[in-house]
mmCIF file of C-alpha atoms and ligand atoms in Angstrom:
data_model
loop_
_atom_site.group_PDB
_atom_site.id
_atom_site.type_symbol
_atom_site.label_atom_id
_atom_site.label_comp_id
_atom_site.label_asym_id
_atom_site.label_seq_id
_atom_site.Cartn_x
_atom_site.Cartn_y
_atom_site.Cartn_z
ATOM 1 C CA MET A 1 52.069 -52.852 61.724
ATOM 2 C CA ASN A 2 49.026 -52.793 63.912
ATOM 3 C CA LEU A 3 49.301 -51.566 67.055
ATOM 4 C CA ARG A 4 47.146 -51.833 70.746
ATOM 5 C CA PRO A 5 45.064 -49.340 72.172
ATOM 6 C CA ARG A 6 48.358 -48.935 75.098
ATOM 7 C CA GLU A 7 51.005 -48.237 72.284
ATOM 8 C CA ILE A 8 48.222 -46.342 70.298
ATOM 9 C CA SER A 9 48.280 -43.831 72.887
ATOM 10 C CA LEU A 10 52.062 -44.246 73.906
ATOM 11 C CA THR A 11 53.468 -43.806 70.375
ATOM 12 C CA LEU A 12 51.447 -40.430 69.671
ATOM 13 C CA ARG A 13 51.922 -39.097 73.183
ATOM 14 C CA LEU A 14 55.405 -39.029 71.753
ATOM 15 C CA LEU A 15 54.741 -37.845 67.873
ATOM 16 C CA CYS A 16 53.145 -34.719 68.850
ATOM 17 C CA ASP A 17 55.534 -34.446 71.573
ATOM 18 C CA SER A 18 58.473 -34.385 68.540
ATOM 19 C CA LEU A 19 56.116 -32.600 66.391
ATOM 20 C CA GLU A 20 55.814 -29.814 68.648
ATOM 21 C CA LYS A 21 59.686 -29.058 69.219
ATOM 22 C CA THR A 22 61.025 -30.478 64.773
ATOM 23 C CA GLY A 23 57.925 -30.405 63.009
ATOM 24 C CA VAL A 24 56.687 -28.033 60.217
ATOM 25 C CA ASN A 25 52.987 -28.100 58.366
ATOM 26 C CA ALA A 26 52.537 -27.372 55.415
ATOM 27 C CA SER A 27 48.475 -28.205 53.807
ATOM 28 C CA ALA A 28 46.974 -28.175 50.828
ATOM 29 C CA PRO A 29 43.685 -28.089 48.509
ATOM 30 C CA GLY A 30 41.223 -30.572 47.497
ATOM 31 C CA ARG A 31 39.524 -29.169 44.136
ATOM 32 C CA VAL A 32 36.370 -29.296 42.159
ATOM 33 C CA ASN A 33 36.504 -30.026 37.985
ATOM 34 C CA LEU A 34 33.913 -27.449 35.836
ATOM 35 C CA LEU A 35 34.712 -29.142 33.302
ATOM 36 C CA GLY A 36 37.088 -31.656 31.194
ATOM 37 C CA GLU A 37 36.253 -35.020 33.007
ATOM 38 C CA HIS A 38 38.124 -38.714 32.062
ATOM 39 C CA THR A 39 40.845 -35.981 29.824
ATOM 40 C CA ASP A 40 44.171 -36.024 31.690
ATOM 41 C CA TYR A 41 45.677 -39.264 30.845
ATOM 42 C CA ASN A 42 44.172 -38.482 27.612
ATOM 43 C CA ASP A 43 46.793 -35.134 26.752
ATOM 44 C CA GLY A 44 43.485 -33.582 27.306
ATOM 45 C CA PHE A 45 42.213 -30.190 29.031
ATOM 46 C CA VAL A 46 41.072 -29.999 32.666
ATOM 47 C CA LEU A 47 39.152 -26.835 33.812
ATOM 48 C CA PRO A 48 39.218 -27.075 37.847
ATOM 49 C CA THR A 49 38.825 -24.986 40.538
ATOM 50 C CA ALA A 50 40.034 -26.211 44.402
ATOM 51 C CA ILE A 51 37.888 -26.423 47.548
ATOM 52 C CA PRO A 52 38.454 -24.119 50.354
ATOM 53 C CA GLN A 53 38.874 -27.596 52.631
ATOM 54 C CA THR A 54 42.500 -27.746 52.556
ATOM 55 C CA THR A 55 44.756 -31.154 53.780
ATOM 56 C CA ILE A 56 47.110 -30.142 57.102
ATOM 57 C CA VAL A 57 50.307 -32.038 57.397
ATOM 58 C CA HIS A 58 52.032 -31.778 60.748
ATOM 59 C CA LEU A 59 55.886 -33.570 60.358
ATOM 60 C CA GLY A 60 59.136 -33.638 62.795
ATOM 61 C CA PHE A 61 61.836 -35.925 62.537
ATOM 62 C CA SER A 62 60.605 -39.925 64.823
ATOM 63 C CA PRO A 63 62.350 -40.770 67.890
ATOM 64 C CA ASP A 64 63.171 -44.379 66.675
ATOM 65 C CA ARG A 65 63.610 -45.946 62.964
ATOM 66 C CA GLN A 66 60.274 -46.054 62.084
ATOM 67 C CA HIS A 67 58.280 -44.057 59.995
ATOM 68 C CA HIS A 68 54.716 -42.968 62.254
ATOM 69 C CA PHE A 69 51.533 -41.768 60.415
ATOM 70 C CA TYR A 70 48.462 -40.477 62.175
ATOM 71 C CA SER A 71 45.146 -39.039 60.955
ATOM 72 C CA HIS A 72 43.020 -37.394 62.921
ATOM 73 C CA GLU A 73 40.143 -37.549 61.261
ATOM 74 C CA LEU A 74 40.386 -41.756 61.273
ATOM 75 C CA GLU A 75 41.766 -42.089 64.766
ATOM 76 C CA GLU A 76 44.285 -44.106 62.948
ATOM 77 C CA LEU A 77 48.173 -44.860 63.463
ATOM 78 C CA VAL A 78 50.500 -46.417 61.078
ATOM 79 C CA SER A 79 53.857 -47.594 62.344
ATOM 80 C CA LEU A 80 56.053 -48.728 59.657
ATOM 81 C CA THR A 81 59.722 -48.161 57.543
ATOM 82 C CA THR A 82 59.658 -48.078 54.059
ATOM 83 C CA THR A 83 61.253 -50.916 52.844
ATOM 84 C CA ASP A 84 57.891 -52.516 54.103
ATOM 85 C CA PRO A 85 54.612 -53.502 51.919
ATOM 86 C CA THR A 86 52.711 -50.910 51.133
ATOM 87 C CA PRO A 87 49.728 -50.367 53.910
ATOM 88 C CA GLN A 88 46.176 -49.719 53.431
ATOM 89 C CA SER A 89 44.322 -46.267 54.142
ATOM 90 C CA PHE A 90 45.386 -42.949 54.593
ATOM 91 C CA ALA A 91 49.124 -44.394 54.946
ATOM 92 C CA ARG A 92 49.850 -45.858 51.295
ATOM 93 C CA TYR A 93 49.306 -41.929 50.287
ATOM 94 C CA LEU A 94 52.427 -40.923 52.543
ATOM 95 C CA PHE A 95 54.150 -43.752 51.780
ATOM 96 C CA GLY A 96 54.409 -43.709 47.727
ATOM 97 C CA CYS A 97 55.320 -40.102 48.737
ATOM 98 C CA LEU A 98 58.380 -41.690 50.629
ATOM 99 C CA ARG A 99 59.079 -43.801 47.944
ATOM 100 C CA VAL A 100 59.099 -41.844 45.101
ATOM 101 C CA VAL A 101 61.596 -39.061 46.570
ATOM 102 C CA GLU A 102 63.240 -42.135 47.815
ATOM 103 C CA GLN A 103 63.694 -42.763 43.972
ATOM 104 C CA ALA A 104 64.537 -39.385 42.570
ATOM 105 C CA LYS A 105 67.295 -40.710 44.699
ATOM 106 C CA TYR A 106 66.437 -38.329 48.174
ATOM 107 C CA THR A 107 67.910 -39.727 51.666
ATOM 108 C CA VAL A 108 64.352 -39.243 54.147
ATOM 109 C CA PRO A 109 64.501 -40.276 57.670
ATOM 110 C CA PRO A 110 62.132 -41.900 59.893
ATOM 111 C CA LEU A 111 59.404 -39.284 60.139
ATOM 112 C CA ASN A 112 56.352 -38.377 62.776
ATOM 113 C CA VAL A 113 52.652 -37.556 60.761
ATOM 114 C CA TYR A 114 50.997 -36.318 62.324
ATOM 115 C CA VAL A 115 47.618 -35.965 59.884
ATOM 116 C CA ASN A 116 44.549 -33.779 60.049
ATOM 117 C CA SER A 117 42.380 -32.938 57.079
ATOM 118 C CA SER A 118 38.521 -31.058 55.686
ATOM 119 C CA VAL A 119 38.673 -32.556 52.351
ATOM 120 C CA PRO A 120 35.449 -34.707 52.538
ATOM 121 C CA ILE A 121 37.081 -38.590 51.656
ATOM 122 C CA GLY A 122 35.157 -40.499 48.534
ATOM 123 C CA SER A 123 33.128 -37.995 47.669
ATOM 124 C CA GLY A 124 35.610 -37.404 43.974
ATOM 125 C CA LEU A 125 37.117 -34.064 45.314
ATOM 126 C CA SER A 126 40.762 -35.359 45.584
ATOM 127 C CA SER A 127 41.584 -35.830 49.271
ATOM 128 C CA SER A 128 44.342 -38.333 48.375
ATOM 129 C CA ALA A 129 45.937 -35.142 45.824
ATOM 130 C CA ALA A 130 45.388 -32.423 48.928
ATOM 131 C CA LEU A 131 47.578 -35.264 50.685
ATOM 132 C CA GLU A 132 50.481 -36.083 48.725
ATOM 133 C CA VAL A 133 51.163 -32.619 48.443
ATOM 134 C CA ALA A 134 50.095 -31.089 51.260
ATOM 135 C CA PHE A 135 52.699 -34.157 52.549
ATOM 136 C CA LEU A 136 55.072 -33.700 49.698
ATOM 137 C CA ARG A 137 55.207 -29.668 50.248
ATOM 138 C CA GLY A 138 55.909 -30.715 53.808
ATOM 139 C CA LEU A 139 58.776 -32.789 52.865
ATOM 140 C CA ARG A 140 60.254 -30.074 50.334
ATOM 141 C CA SER A 141 59.795 -27.802 54.052
ATOM 142 C CA LEU A 142 61.442 -29.674 55.981
ATOM 143 C CA PHE A 143 64.543 -30.395 53.803
ATOM 144 C CA SER A 144 64.672 -27.876 51.778
ATOM 145 C CA LEU A 145 63.936 -30.077 48.219
ATOM 146 C CA ASP A 146 64.935 -28.403 45.410
ATOM 147 C CA PHE A 147 60.820 -29.081 44.315
ATOM 148 C CA ASP A 148 58.817 -26.663 42.884
ATOM 149 C CA ASP A 149 55.242 -27.131 42.437
ATOM 150 C CA ILE A 150 55.147 -28.667 39.082
ATOM 151 C CA ARG A 151 57.646 -31.055 40.510
ATOM 152 C CA ILE A 152 54.578 -31.900 43.050
ATOM 153 C CA ALA A 153 52.870 -32.916 41.252
ATOM 154 C CA GLN A 154 54.028 -35.060 39.481
ATOM 155 C CA LEU A 155 55.670 -36.715 42.789
ATOM 156 C CA ALA A 156 52.428 -36.969 43.860
ATOM 157 C CA GLN A 157 50.918 -38.092 40.848
ATOM 158 C CA GLN A 158 53.667 -41.614 40.404
ATOM 159 C CA ALA A 159 52.683 -42.112 43.792
ATOM 160 C CA GLU A 160 49.287 -41.879 43.158
ATOM 161 C CA ILE A 161 49.584 -44.711 40.717
ATOM 162 C CA GLU A 162 52.526 -46.800 41.756
ATOM 163 C CA TYR A 163 51.741 -46.854 45.357
ATOM 164 C CA ALA A 164 47.417 -46.425 45.641
ATOM 165 C CA GLY A 165 46.893 -48.595 41.927
ATOM 166 C CA VAL A 166 45.303 -45.922 40.232
ATOM 167 C CA GLN A 167 46.025 -45.006 36.768
ATOM 168 C CA CYS A 168 44.890 -41.227 37.143
ATOM 169 C CA GLY A 169 46.100 -38.517 35.385
ATOM 170 C CA ILE A 170 47.757 -35.388 36.716
ATOM 171 C CA MET A 171 44.738 -32.932 36.923
ATOM 172 C CA ASP A 172 44.084 -33.549 40.757
ATOM 173 C CA GLN A 173 47.448 -33.100 41.853
ATOM 174 C CA MET A 174 48.498 -30.558 39.722
ATOM 175 C CA ALA A 175 44.791 -28.216 40.970
ATOM 176 C CA SER A 176 45.563 -28.637 44.141
ATOM 177 C CA SER A 177 49.334 -27.885 44.356
ATOM 178 C CA LEU A 178 48.521 -24.724 41.859
ATOM 179 C CA ALA A 179 44.411 -23.556 41.746
ATOM 180 C CA ASP A 180 43.036 -21.380 44.536
ATOM 181 C CA THR A 181 39.170 -21.259 44.862
ATOM 182 C CA GLN A 182 39.208 -17.529 43.208
ATOM 183 C CA HIS A 183 40.155 -18.967 39.470
ATOM 184 C CA LEU A 184 39.532 -21.845 37.753
ATOM 185 C CA LEU A 185 42.710 -23.461 36.385
ATOM 186 C CA PHE A 186 43.249 -23.818 33.004
ATOM 187 C CA LEU A 187 45.284 -26.563 32.099
ATOM 188 C CA ASP A 188 46.767 -28.038 29.510
ATOM 189 C CA THR A 189 47.861 -31.895 30.541
ATOM 190 C CA ARG A 190 50.422 -32.951 27.523
ATOM 191 C CA SER A 191 51.749 -29.192 27.874
ATOM 192 C CA LEU A 192 51.361 -28.903 31.429
ATOM 193 C CA ASP A 193 51.081 -24.767 30.005
ATOM 194 C CA ARG A 194 48.401 -23.355 32.432
ATOM 195 C CA GLN A 195 46.405 -19.363 33.250
ATOM 196 C CA LEU A 196 44.291 -18.896 36.374
ATOM 197 C CA LEU A 197 41.350 -17.708 34.776
ATOM 198 C CA PRO A 198 38.199 -15.640 36.083
ATOM 199 C CA PHE A 199 35.312 -17.812 36.565
ATOM 200 C CA PRO A 200 31.358 -16.515 34.819
ATOM 201 C CA ILE A 201 30.319 -12.975 35.330
ATOM 202 C CA GLY A 202 27.778 -13.133 38.028
ATOM 203 C CA SER A 203 28.698 -16.558 39.151
ATOM 204 C CA GLU A 204 29.971 -18.722 41.636
ATOM 205 C CA ILE A 205 29.916 -22.656 42.261
ATOM 206 C CA LEU A 206 27.895 -24.999 44.280
ATOM 207 C CA VAL A 207 29.100 -28.541 45.209
ATOM 208 C CA ILE A 208 26.859 -30.974 46.289
ATOM 209 C CA ASP A 209 27.709 -34.827 47.760
ATOM 210 C CA SER A 210 24.826 -37.699 46.066
ATOM 211 C CA GLY A 211 25.993 -39.045 49.748
ATOM 212 C CA ILE A 212 27.375 -42.359 47.380
ATOM 213 C CA PRO A 213 30.679 -44.080 48.201
ATOM 214 C CA ARG A 214 32.638 -44.374 44.452
ATOM 215 C CA THR A 215 33.057 -47.891 44.916
ATOM 216 C CA LEU A 216 33.632 -49.042 41.287
ATOM 217 C CA ALA A 217 35.909 -45.538 41.218
ATOM 218 C CA GLU A 218 38.713 -46.783 40.969
ATOM 219 C CA SER A 219 38.194 -49.630 38.464
ATOM 220 C CA GLY A 220 35.915 -47.679 36.044
ATOM 221 C CA HIS A 221 38.760 -45.380 35.879
ATOM 222 C CA ASN A 222 41.367 -47.646 35.009
ATOM 223 C CA GLN A 223 38.792 -49.450 32.633
ATOM 224 C CA ARG A 224 37.659 -45.684 30.743
ATOM 225 C CA ARG A 225 41.878 -45.598 31.023
ATOM 226 C CA ALA A 226 42.979 -48.579 28.901
ATOM 227 C CA GLU A 227 39.787 -47.995 26.619
ATOM 228 C CA CYS A 228 40.808 -44.889 25.459
ATOM 229 C CA GLU A 229 44.709 -46.185 25.237
ATOM 230 C CA GLU A 230 43.786 -48.992 22.687
ATOM 231 C CA ALA A 231 41.395 -45.693 20.571
ATOM 232 C CA ALA A 232 44.352 -44.594 20.280
ATOM 233 C CA ARG A 233 46.660 -46.667 19.682
ATOM 234 C CA GLN A 234 43.173 -48.020 16.503
ATOM 235 C CA LEU A 235 42.927 -44.375 15.252
ATOM 236 C CA GLY A 236 47.023 -44.391 15.286
ATOM 237 C CA VAL A 237 48.090 -41.277 17.612
ATOM 238 C CA LYS A 238 49.837 -40.947 20.587
ATOM 239 C CA ALA A 239 46.756 -39.781 22.152
ATOM 240 C CA LEU A 240 43.594 -38.797 22.134
ATOM 241 C CA ARG A 241 43.746 -35.304 22.495
ATOM 242 C CA ASP A 242 45.022 -35.400 18.175
ATOM 243 C CA ILE A 243 41.008 -35.913 17.569
ATOM 244 C CA ILE A 244 39.902 -33.417 17.425
ATOM 245 C CA ASP A 245 36.863 -34.043 14.634
ATOM 246 C CA ILE A 246 34.316 -36.917 15.787
ATOM 247 C CA THR A 247 33.994 -37.512 12.451
ATOM 248 C CA GLN A 248 37.187 -39.336 12.952
ATOM 249 C CA LEU A 249 36.431 -41.730 14.323
ATOM 250 C CA GLU A 250 34.261 -43.498 11.987
ATOM 251 C CA THR A 251 36.997 -46.675 12.381
ATOM 252 C CA LEU A 252 36.145 -47.452 15.907
ATOM 253 C CA PRO A 253 34.437 -50.004 17.107
ATOM 254 C CA GLU A 254 30.976 -48.829 18.300
ATOM 255 C CA LEU A 255 32.115 -49.064 22.124
ATOM 256 C CA LEU A 256 35.536 -47.033 21.815
ATOM 257 C CA LYS A 257 33.695 -44.153 19.585
ATOM 258 C CA LYS A 258 32.112 -43.526 22.148
ATOM 259 C CA ARG A 259 34.522 -43.141 24.245
ATOM 260 C CA ALA A 260 36.620 -41.764 22.619
ATOM 261 C CA ARG A 261 33.997 -38.930 21.376
ATOM 262 C CA HIS A 262 33.193 -38.444 25.309
ATOM 263 C CA VAL A 263 36.283 -37.525 25.586
ATOM 264 C CA ILE A 264 37.431 -34.875 21.977
ATOM 265 C CA THR A 265 33.658 -33.514 22.990
ATOM 266 C CA GLU A 266 35.149 -32.757 26.526
ATOM 267 C CA ASN A 267 38.455 -31.197 24.802
ATOM 268 C CA ASN A 268 36.294 -29.045 23.475
ATOM 269 C CA ARG A 269 34.332 -27.444 26.050
ATOM 270 C CA VAL A 270 37.179 -26.368 28.133
ATOM 271 C CA LEU A 271 38.504 -24.835 25.000
ATOM 272 C CA GLU A 272 34.948 -23.423 23.952
ATOM 273 C CA ALA A 273 34.693 -22.632 28.174
ATOM 274 C CA LYS A 274 38.880 -20.394 28.080
ATOM 275 C CA GLN A 275 37.132 -18.370 25.613
ATOM 276 C CA GLY A 276 35.162 -16.683 28.708
ATOM 277 C CA ILE A 277 31.950 -16.885 28.068
ATOM 278 C CA THR A 278 28.807 -15.851 29.750
ATOM 279 C CA ALA A 279 27.794 -18.017 33.031
ATOM 280 C CA ALA A 280 24.539 -19.515 30.826
ATOM 281 C CA ARG A 281 27.104 -20.899 27.939
ATOM 282 C CA PHE A 282 29.400 -22.255 30.851
ATOM 283 C CA GLY A 283 26.301 -23.669 31.846
ATOM 284 C CA ASP A 284 25.096 -25.336 29.094
ATOM 285 C CA LEU A 285 28.544 -26.829 28.802
ATOM 286 C CA MET A 286 28.649 -28.194 32.042
ATOM 287 C CA ASN A 287 25.195 -29.999 30.971
ATOM 288 C CA ASP A 288 26.226 -31.601 27.601
ATOM 289 C CA SER A 289 29.366 -32.893 29.922
ATOM 290 C CA HIS A 290 27.853 -34.411 32.225
ATOM 291 C CA ALA A 291 25.210 -35.902 29.139
ATOM 292 C CA SER A 292 28.066 -37.122 27.602
ATOM 293 C CA LEU A 293 29.680 -38.608 30.868
ATOM 294 C CA ARG A 294 26.768 -40.604 31.210
ATOM 295 C CA ASP A 295 25.644 -41.490 27.426
ATOM 296 C CA ASP A 296 29.030 -41.942 26.072
ATOM 297 C CA TYR A 297 31.541 -42.526 29.022
ATOM 298 C CA GLN A 298 29.323 -44.256 31.046
ATOM 299 C CA VAL A 299 30.418 -43.558 34.363
ATOM 300 C CA SER A 300 27.017 -41.838 35.961
ATOM 301 C CA ILE A 301 24.643 -43.805 37.923
ATOM 302 C CA ALA A 302 21.069 -43.292 39.058
ATOM 303 C CA GLY A 303 21.875 -41.427 42.087
ATOM 304 C CA LEU A 304 24.000 -39.101 40.159
ATOM 305 C CA ASP A 305 21.341 -38.406 37.472
ATOM 306 C CA ARG A 306 18.925 -38.048 39.873
ATOM 307 C CA LEU A 307 20.838 -34.871 41.198
ATOM 308 C CA VAL A 308 22.218 -33.700 38.372
ATOM 309 C CA SER A 309 18.766 -33.109 37.129
ATOM 310 C CA ILE A 310 17.122 -31.191 40.362
ATOM 311 C CA LEU A 311 20.383 -28.981 40.304
ATOM 312 C CA GLN A 312 19.207 -28.237 36.623
ATOM 313 C CA SER A 313 15.820 -27.573 36.696
ATOM 314 C CA THR A 314 16.059 -25.030 39.786
ATOM 315 C CA PRO A 315 15.579 -21.127 39.134
ATOM 316 C CA ASP A 316 19.266 -20.147 39.530
ATOM 317 C CA VAL A 317 21.523 -22.331 38.337
ATOM 318 C CA PHE A 318 23.291 -22.044 35.079
ATOM 319 C CA GLY A 319 24.064 -26.246 34.349
ATOM 320 C CA ALA A 320 25.649 -28.949 36.595
ATOM 321 C CA ARG A 321 27.084 -31.994 36.562
ATOM 322 C CA LEU A 322 29.145 -35.089 37.433
ATOM 323 C CA THR A 323 32.765 -34.397 39.748
ATOM 324 C CA GLY A 324 35.913 -36.546 39.647
ATOM 325 C CA ALA A 325 36.133 -39.791 38.180
ATOM 326 C CA GLY A 326 32.587 -40.573 38.298
ATOM 327 C CA PHE A 327 30.436 -43.720 40.211
ATOM 328 C CA GLY A 328 29.353 -42.154 42.853
ATOM 329 C CA GLY A 329 30.900 -38.542 45.095
ATOM 330 C CA ALA A 330 30.215 -35.688 44.495
ATOM 331 C CA CYS A 331 28.029 -33.231 41.621
ATOM 332 C CA VAL A 332 29.065 -29.592 40.687
ATOM 333 C CA ALA A 333 26.704 -26.403 39.703
ATOM 334 C CA LEU A 334 27.372 -23.083 37.974
ATOM 335 C CA VAL A 335 25.148 -21.103 39.822
ATOM 336 C CA THR A 336 23.897 -16.609 40.194
ATOM 337 C CA GLU A 337 26.157 -15.693 42.584
ATOM 338 C CA GLY A 338 25.376 -15.378 46.110
ATOM 339 C CA LYS A 339 23.016 -18.242 46.108
ATOM 340 C CA ALA A 340 24.210 -21.080 46.583
ATOM 341 C CA ILE A 341 22.797 -21.762 49.688
ATOM 342 C CA GLU A 342 19.639 -20.605 48.841
ATOM 343 C CA ILE A 343 19.813 -23.389 46.456
ATOM 344 C CA ALA A 344 21.182 -26.308 48.065
ATOM 345 C CA LYS A 345 19.012 -26.211 50.657
ATOM 346 C CA THR A 346 16.393 -26.526 48.044
ATOM 347 C CA VAL A 347 17.911 -28.870 45.793
ATOM 348 C CA LEU A 348 18.764 -31.662 48.979
ATOM 349 C CA GLU A 349 14.982 -31.369 50.240
ATOM 350 C CA SER A 350 14.246 -33.283 46.619
ATOM 351 C CA TYR A 351 16.798 -34.836 46.694
ATOM 352 C CA ARG A 352 16.070 -36.599 49.657
ATOM 353 C CA LYS A 353 11.962 -37.001 48.572
ATOM 354 C CA ALA A 354 13.282 -38.975 45.905
ATOM 355 C CA GLY A 355 15.025 -41.440 47.732
ATOM 356 C CA TYR A 356 18.473 -40.570 48.774
ATOM 357 C CA THR A 357 20.977 -37.919 51.376
ATOM 358 C CA GLY A 358 22.952 -35.544 50.486
ATOM 359 C CA ARG A 359 25.152 -32.785 51.709
ATOM 360 C CA LEU A 360 26.281 -29.556 50.796
ATOM 361 C CA LEU A 361 30.103 -29.255 50.559
ATOM 362 C CA VAL A 362 31.124 -26.160 48.811
ATOM 363 C CA PRO A 363 30.707 -23.366 49.676
ATOM 364 C CA GLU A 364 31.742 -24.878 53.305
ATOM 365 C CA PRO A 365 28.876 -25.400 55.262
ATOM 366 C CA THR A 366 29.359 -22.934 58.575
HETATM 367 C C1 GLA B 1 40.524 -38.860 39.269
HETATM 368 C C2 GLA B 1 42.278 -38.903 38.173
HETATM 369 C C3 GLA B 1 42.023 -37.286 37.776
HETATM 370 C C4 GLA B 1 40.905 -38.009 36.733
HETATM 371 C C5 GLA B 1 39.640 -37.711 37.319
HETATM 372 C C6 GLA B 1 38.451 -37.895 36.007
HETATM 373 O O1 GLA B 1 40.087 -38.030 39.639
HETATM 374 O O2 GLA B 1 42.486 -38.955 39.565
HETATM 375 O O3 GLA B 1 43.302 -38.301 36.935
HETATM 376 O O4 GLA B 1 41.309 -38.736 35.603
HETATM 377 O O5 GLA B 1 39.931 -39.056 37.773
HETATM 378 O O6 GLA B 1 38.302 -36.664 34.722
#
């Protein structure tokens, strides 16, 4: 339902009043993936970490029969019931979470929800997973729901697939629910076995937004997923995770062979990185990952390639790649500890000279 400005300010005042009286707060971070891109929906391995930016959700009981969702960043208020059609924008993630919680046989009364987030939107750092996980954590605490952190990630993924239309894997939601900024989260997306690992000695991460919106990310992601499922079907395996050697791909048509080759080599890169390798070797794996995403998986674009190659040729950078689904958004680099801010300045200047406008995302600019 769209409200007029006067109604918005009234509803917002009621919303804030009720949250002060009855509300709870919950938060969850965004994530950046270092290795293991487009492997999660192939039952493969991933290696993300949490970023310092978080989404905070304040929630409490609504005084009327509707849910009221307000986004501070978007300055947008959406009022609805869960029998209404799926809304657009940030509200669809909250709506999706309510629906999946209802499907899990819980009854949720009308709520007021106030969202405040520093996770960049549209940069491939999982602002939607952070919102879903934060909201589900809030519901867990408000209603004492019996959900552990894995169940929260699974419900968040279900909300994303069913109500945001992205055929995503579980990496983003697991990272938002279980990762911290001090470790890499190794995750086997089939068994959900996981391990917190240290960063390679003497390194830190740098994340730069390419400034290019991820316009094709959702459709491109769904198409790649369908191609991988077709490749697995033709190879007679449950998922591409079950292939470990690229010589097994010979029978596939050229396009599916490229897609499968990316997934298999990427899984092997994550498994190597999990062994605990030097920053230099980790960086090489990130460079190989970018080449594979560009050439075999074909989810890169000129601006991302440019930013990555500037990063890769800058001193003190061990390696760099696009991160997230691709088609725009951010790039991640592993760099010498203590050097990220200085490197970012040099890289952003060269990127600007190449005709693009990027911005530093991690370390969080002060
Ligand atoms: C998006 C999806 C994830 C994952 C990445 C690519 O972020 O939500 O599940 O597939 O793309 O690695």
